[in-house]
Short mmCIF file of C-alpha atoms in Angstrom, two decimals:
data_model
loop_
_atom_site.label_atom_id
_atom_site.label_comp_id
_atom_site.label_asym_id
_atom_site.label_seq_id
_atom_site.Cartn_x
_atom_site.Cartn_y
_atom_site.Cartn_z
CA MET L 1 81.74 75.79 123.11
CA LEU L 2 81.41 73.76 119.90
CA GLU L 3 79.36 76.50 118.24
CA THR L 4 81.80 79.15 119.48
CA GLU L 5 84.81 77.27 118.14
CA ASN L 6 83.11 76.62 114.79
CA ALA L 7 82.31 80.31 114.40
CA LEU L 8 85.88 81.19 115.35
CA ARG L 9 87.26 78.75 112.80
CA THR L 10 85.15 80.34 110.07
CA ARG L 11 86.32 83.86 110.92
CA LEU L 12 89.96 82.85 111.25
CA ALA L 13 89.94 80.98 107.93
CA SER L 14 88.46 84.10 106.33
CA LEU L 15 91.29 86.16 107.80
CA TYR L 16 93.86 83.84 106.22
CA ARG L 17 92.18 84.27 102.85
CA LEU L 18 92.02 88.05 103.29
CA LEU L 19 95.75 88.23 103.92
CA ALA L 20 96.26 86.18 100.76
CA PHE L 21 94.05 88.61 98.84
CA PHE L 22 96.23 91.51 99.99
CA ARG L 23 99.42 89.53 99.27
CA MET L 24 100.63 89.44 102.87
CA THR L 25 101.82 85.84 102.53
CA ASP L 26 105.13 83.98 102.33
CA LEU L 27 104.02 80.67 100.82
CA ILE L 28 103.43 78.46 103.90
CA ASP L 29 105.75 80.28 106.30
CA THR L 30 103.69 82.79 108.24
CA HIS L 31 100.81 82.26 110.59
CA ILE L 32 97.72 83.64 112.30
CA SER L 33 96.21 82.36 115.53
CA ALA L 34 93.06 82.93 117.55
CA ARG L 35 92.48 82.15 121.21
CA ILE L 36 89.63 79.73 121.93
CA PRO L 37 87.41 81.38 124.57
CA GLY L 38 86.89 79.49 127.80
CA THR L 39 90.04 77.37 127.50
CA ALA L 40 93.37 77.39 129.31
CA ASN L 41 95.42 79.19 126.63
CA GLN L 42 94.36 76.91 123.77
CA PHE L 43 94.35 78.47 120.32
CA LEU L 44 93.79 77.75 116.65
CA ILE L 45 96.62 77.99 114.12
CA ASN L 46 97.07 76.83 110.54
CA ARG L 47 97.99 73.31 109.59
CA TYR L 48 101.49 73.62 108.19
CA GLY L 49 101.60 73.35 104.42
CA VAL L 50 98.24 74.89 103.48
CA LEU L 51 98.41 78.06 101.37
CA PHE L 52 96.55 81.01 102.85
CA HIS L 53 94.16 81.46 99.93
CA GLN L 54 93.07 77.83 100.32
CA MET L 55 92.53 77.94 104.08
CA GLN L 56 89.28 76.43 105.34
CA PRO L 57 87.95 76.03 108.92
CA GLN L 58 88.96 72.36 109.02
CA ASP L 59 92.57 73.31 108.18
CA LEU L 60 92.99 75.03 111.54
CA ILE L 61 94.60 73.01 114.32
CA ARG L 62 93.64 73.42 117.96
CA ILE L 63 96.72 73.27 120.16
CA ASP L 64 97.53 73.70 123.83
CA PRO L 65 100.33 75.81 125.40
CA GLU L 66 102.70 72.85 125.07
CA GLY L 67 102.14 72.66 121.33
CA GLN L 68 100.11 69.47 121.48
CA PRO L 69 97.31 69.20 118.89
CA ILE L 70 93.85 68.53 120.29
CA ASN L 71 91.26 66.44 118.44
CA ALA L 72 93.29 66.49 115.20
CA PRO L 73 93.83 63.44 112.97
CA ASP L 74 97.43 62.22 112.76
CA ALA L 75 97.77 63.33 109.14
CA ALA L 76 96.92 66.92 110.04
CA ARG L 77 98.70 67.42 113.34
CA ARG L 78 101.75 69.35 112.14
CA VAL L 79 102.03 73.07 112.90
CA ASN L 80 104.90 75.45 112.24
CA ALA L 81 107.32 75.24 115.18
CA ALA L 82 108.34 78.89 115.02
CA GLY L 83 104.69 79.84 114.73
CA PHE L 84 103.94 77.94 117.90
CA THR L 85 106.74 79.71 119.78
CA ILE L 86 105.62 83.19 118.75
CA HIS L 87 101.87 82.73 119.13
CA SER L 88 101.91 80.68 122.32
CA ALA L 89 104.08 83.34 123.97
CA ILE L 90 101.50 86.04 123.39
CA HIS L 91 98.40 83.96 124.05
CA MET L 92 99.80 82.77 127.37
CA ALA L 93 100.78 86.25 128.55
CA ARG L 94 98.23 88.60 126.99
CA HIS L 95 94.73 87.35 127.72
CA ASP L 96 93.35 90.66 126.45
CA LEU L 97 94.37 89.71 122.91
CA ALA L 98 92.21 87.29 120.94
CA CYS L 99 94.10 87.12 117.66
CA VAL L 100 97.77 87.33 116.61
CA ILE L 101 99.03 87.86 113.03
CA HIS L 102 102.64 87.43 111.88
CA THR L 103 103.75 88.37 108.35
CA HIS L 104 106.89 88.38 106.18
CA THR L 105 105.98 90.97 103.56
CA ALA L 106 108.78 92.62 101.57
CA ASP L 107 107.99 96.10 102.91
CA GLY L 108 107.49 94.86 106.46
CA ILE L 109 110.84 93.07 106.38
CA ALA L 110 112.50 96.13 104.83
CA VAL L 111 111.32 98.40 107.65
CA SER L 112 112.27 95.79 110.26
CA CYS L 113 115.84 95.91 108.92
CA GLN L 114 116.15 99.68 109.35
CA GLN L 115 117.81 100.97 112.50
CA GLN L 116 115.11 103.60 113.07
CA GLY L 117 112.31 101.16 112.36
CA LEU L 118 108.86 102.54 111.66
CA LEU L 119 109.07 106.28 110.97
CA ALA L 120 106.32 108.72 111.96
CA ILE L 121 106.04 110.05 108.42
CA ASN L 122 102.55 109.06 107.30
CA GLN L 123 99.08 108.88 108.77
CA HIS L 124 99.01 105.09 108.82
CA ALA L 125 102.22 104.98 110.86
CA LEU L 126 100.92 107.57 113.31
CA LYS L 127 98.27 105.12 114.45
CA PHE L 128 101.20 103.36 116.18
CA TYR L 129 103.17 106.42 117.27
CA ARG L 130 104.95 105.38 120.47
CA ARG L 131 102.50 102.48 120.55
CA HIS L 132 104.56 99.62 119.16
CA GLY L 133 107.51 97.54 120.28
CA TYR L 134 110.67 96.07 118.74
CA HIS L 135 112.14 92.64 119.23
CA ASP L 136 115.77 91.95 118.29
CA TYR L 137 116.41 89.04 115.96
CA GLU L 138 117.56 85.83 117.67
CA GLY L 139 117.37 83.46 114.71
CA ILE L 140 114.41 81.28 113.71
CA ALA L 141 112.04 81.29 116.69
CA LEU L 142 112.50 77.67 117.75
CA ASP L 143 113.80 78.31 121.28
CA LEU L 144 110.95 78.40 123.78
CA ASP L 145 113.10 80.57 126.05
CA GLU L 146 112.54 83.38 123.57
CA ARG L 147 108.87 83.55 124.49
CA SER L 148 109.45 85.64 127.60
CA ARG L 149 111.56 88.10 125.62
CA LEU L 150 108.92 88.37 122.90
CA VAL L 151 106.32 89.23 125.50
CA ALA L 152 108.62 91.79 127.11
CA SER L 153 109.28 93.39 123.71
CA LEU L 154 105.56 93.64 122.96
CA GLY L 155 104.90 95.19 126.35
CA LYS L 156 101.43 96.72 126.59
CA HIS L 157 101.15 97.25 122.83
CA GLN L 158 99.25 95.40 120.12
CA VAL L 159 101.95 95.76 117.47
CA LEU L 160 105.52 94.47 117.37
CA ILE L 161 108.24 94.85 114.74
CA LEU L 162 110.47 91.77 114.69
CA ARG L 163 113.83 93.17 113.63
CA ASN L 164 115.34 91.60 110.50
CA HIS L 165 112.27 89.39 110.33
CA GLY L 166 108.82 90.91 109.82
CA LEU L 167 105.70 92.27 111.46
CA LEU L 168 103.34 91.16 114.21
CA ALA L 169 99.93 92.63 114.95
CA ALA L 170 97.34 91.50 117.47
CA GLY L 171 93.90 92.59 118.59
CA ARG L 172 91.11 92.05 121.05
CA SER L 173 89.18 90.48 118.18
CA ILE L 174 89.97 89.01 114.78
CA ALA L 175 88.62 92.20 113.23
CA GLU L 176 90.88 94.44 115.30
CA ALA L 177 93.94 92.33 114.52
CA PHE L 178 93.15 92.62 110.81
CA LEU L 179 92.77 96.39 111.10
CA ASN L 180 96.13 96.63 112.87
CA ILE L 181 98.06 94.56 110.32
CA TRP L 182 96.41 96.48 107.48
CA PHE L 183 97.52 99.85 108.87
CA LEU L 184 100.98 98.57 109.80
CA GLU L 185 101.59 97.06 106.37
CA ARG L 186 100.38 100.19 104.57
CA ALA L 187 102.61 102.33 106.79
CA CYS L 188 105.62 100.21 105.83
CA GLN L 189 104.73 100.31 102.14
CA ALA L 190 104.49 104.11 102.22
CA GLN L 191 107.75 104.43 104.15
CA VAL L 192 109.73 102.28 101.71
CA LYS L 193 108.33 104.21 98.73
CA ALA L 194 109.04 107.58 100.34
CA GLN L 195 112.62 106.57 101.08
CA SER L 196 113.16 105.23 97.56
CA GLY L 197 112.38 108.64 96.04
CA GLY L 198 115.57 110.13 97.44
CA ALA L 199 113.96 113.42 98.49
CA LYS L 200 114.13 114.77 102.02
CA ILE L 201 111.31 113.33 104.14
CA VAL L 202 109.04 115.58 106.17
CA ILE L 203 108.33 114.42 109.73
CA PRO L 204 105.39 116.06 111.57
CA PRO L 205 106.04 117.68 114.96
CA GLU L 206 105.82 115.40 118.00
CA SER L 207 102.68 117.19 119.20
CA VAL L 208 100.92 116.45 115.91
CA CYS L 209 102.08 112.82 115.95
CA GLU L 210 100.73 112.27 119.46
CA ARG L 211 97.47 114.09 118.66
CA THR L 212 96.94 111.86 115.61
CA ALA L 213 97.60 108.71 117.63
CA LEU L 214 95.05 109.85 120.19
CA GLN L 215 92.54 110.52 117.41
CA PHE L 216 92.98 106.93 116.24
CA GLU L 217 92.43 105.68 119.79
CA GLN L 218 89.18 107.62 120.06
CA GLU L 219 87.72 105.83 117.02
CA ASP L 220 89.52 102.54 117.55
CA ASP L 221 86.74 100.68 119.28
CA LEU L 222 85.77 97.16 118.36
CA LYS L 223 82.69 98.38 116.49
CA HIS L 224 84.86 100.32 114.07
CA ALA L 225 87.12 97.32 113.54
CA GLU L 226 84.07 95.15 112.86
CA LEU L 227 82.85 97.68 110.29
CA VAL L 228 86.17 97.44 108.45
CA TRP L 229 86.17 93.64 108.74
CA ASN L 230 82.69 93.23 107.28
CA ALA L 231 83.57 95.49 104.36
CA ALA L 232 86.79 93.56 103.69
CA LEU L 233 84.97 90.21 103.73
CA GLY L 234 83.10 91.36 100.63
CA LEU L 235 86.38 91.19 98.72
CA ILE L 236 86.96 87.49 99.24
CA GLU L 237 83.26 86.66 98.93
CA HIS L 238 83.25 88.42 95.55
CA THR L 239 86.30 86.55 94.26
CA GLY L 240 84.86 83.30 95.57
CA GLU L 241 81.74 83.80 93.51
CA ARG L 242 83.87 84.58 90.43
CA ARG L 243 85.70 81.27 90.84
CA LYS L 244 82.39 79.40 91.14
CA ARG L 245 81.33 80.90 87.81
CA GLY L 246 84.58 79.77 86.23
CA ASP L 247 86.04 83.25 85.84
CA THR L 248 89.79 82.77 86.35
CA THR L 249 90.71 86.40 85.73
CA CYS L 250 92.88 87.66 88.58
CA ALA L 251 91.16 90.17 90.82
CA ARG L 252 92.72 93.58 91.14
CA ARG L 253 94.63 93.98 94.36
CA PRO L 254 96.35 96.97 95.92
#
């Protein structure tokens, strides 16, 4: 179990740094969690106050379903209360999901504020065609009673749009969760840009939308997600080596 948790901490810390690389951060106010295998709904989440690009394995706090830190020093026991509400809800109800990501990107928030939500207007969005949920805004997620409603809104899906708030993506592995948030974020970016142009937007026929979603499902196995994950890790490993050499030039990011 110790080796498993250590490996999980390393992968989860890398995911935090990857989201920082792709600018999917909101200072200290978003969060990613990973279920610890073999435990009763215990999971790892970030110590509140650490920036994503600085996240290291030791910065991740192990907590139980009641929000109590386990084996954490007093100085590092604090976790984001809203983060606990959101992530504990899903980890307690969806044991098929190993990792949960919540973001507040500008484009993700913009789409979450639109009545029609995510539009089936680009290939990235079609990955989630009729395969994502919506959760109405209830204020900052501090009320534990909201957990049951979050789970109901997610349903059987891996992706949830939190109205007037942001995005949530999960996966059966850390790699799959990363792949889902990547596609969801890119879909929102493309939608906002398409709408800003002012031209009439073309929407593919329903049959094409469903066919495309099925095509994604056919390739969407964990091996494919791992392939994407390993390629993405090269981005933060490369920038890490640049910092070691003293090169402070900002890396190009999409």
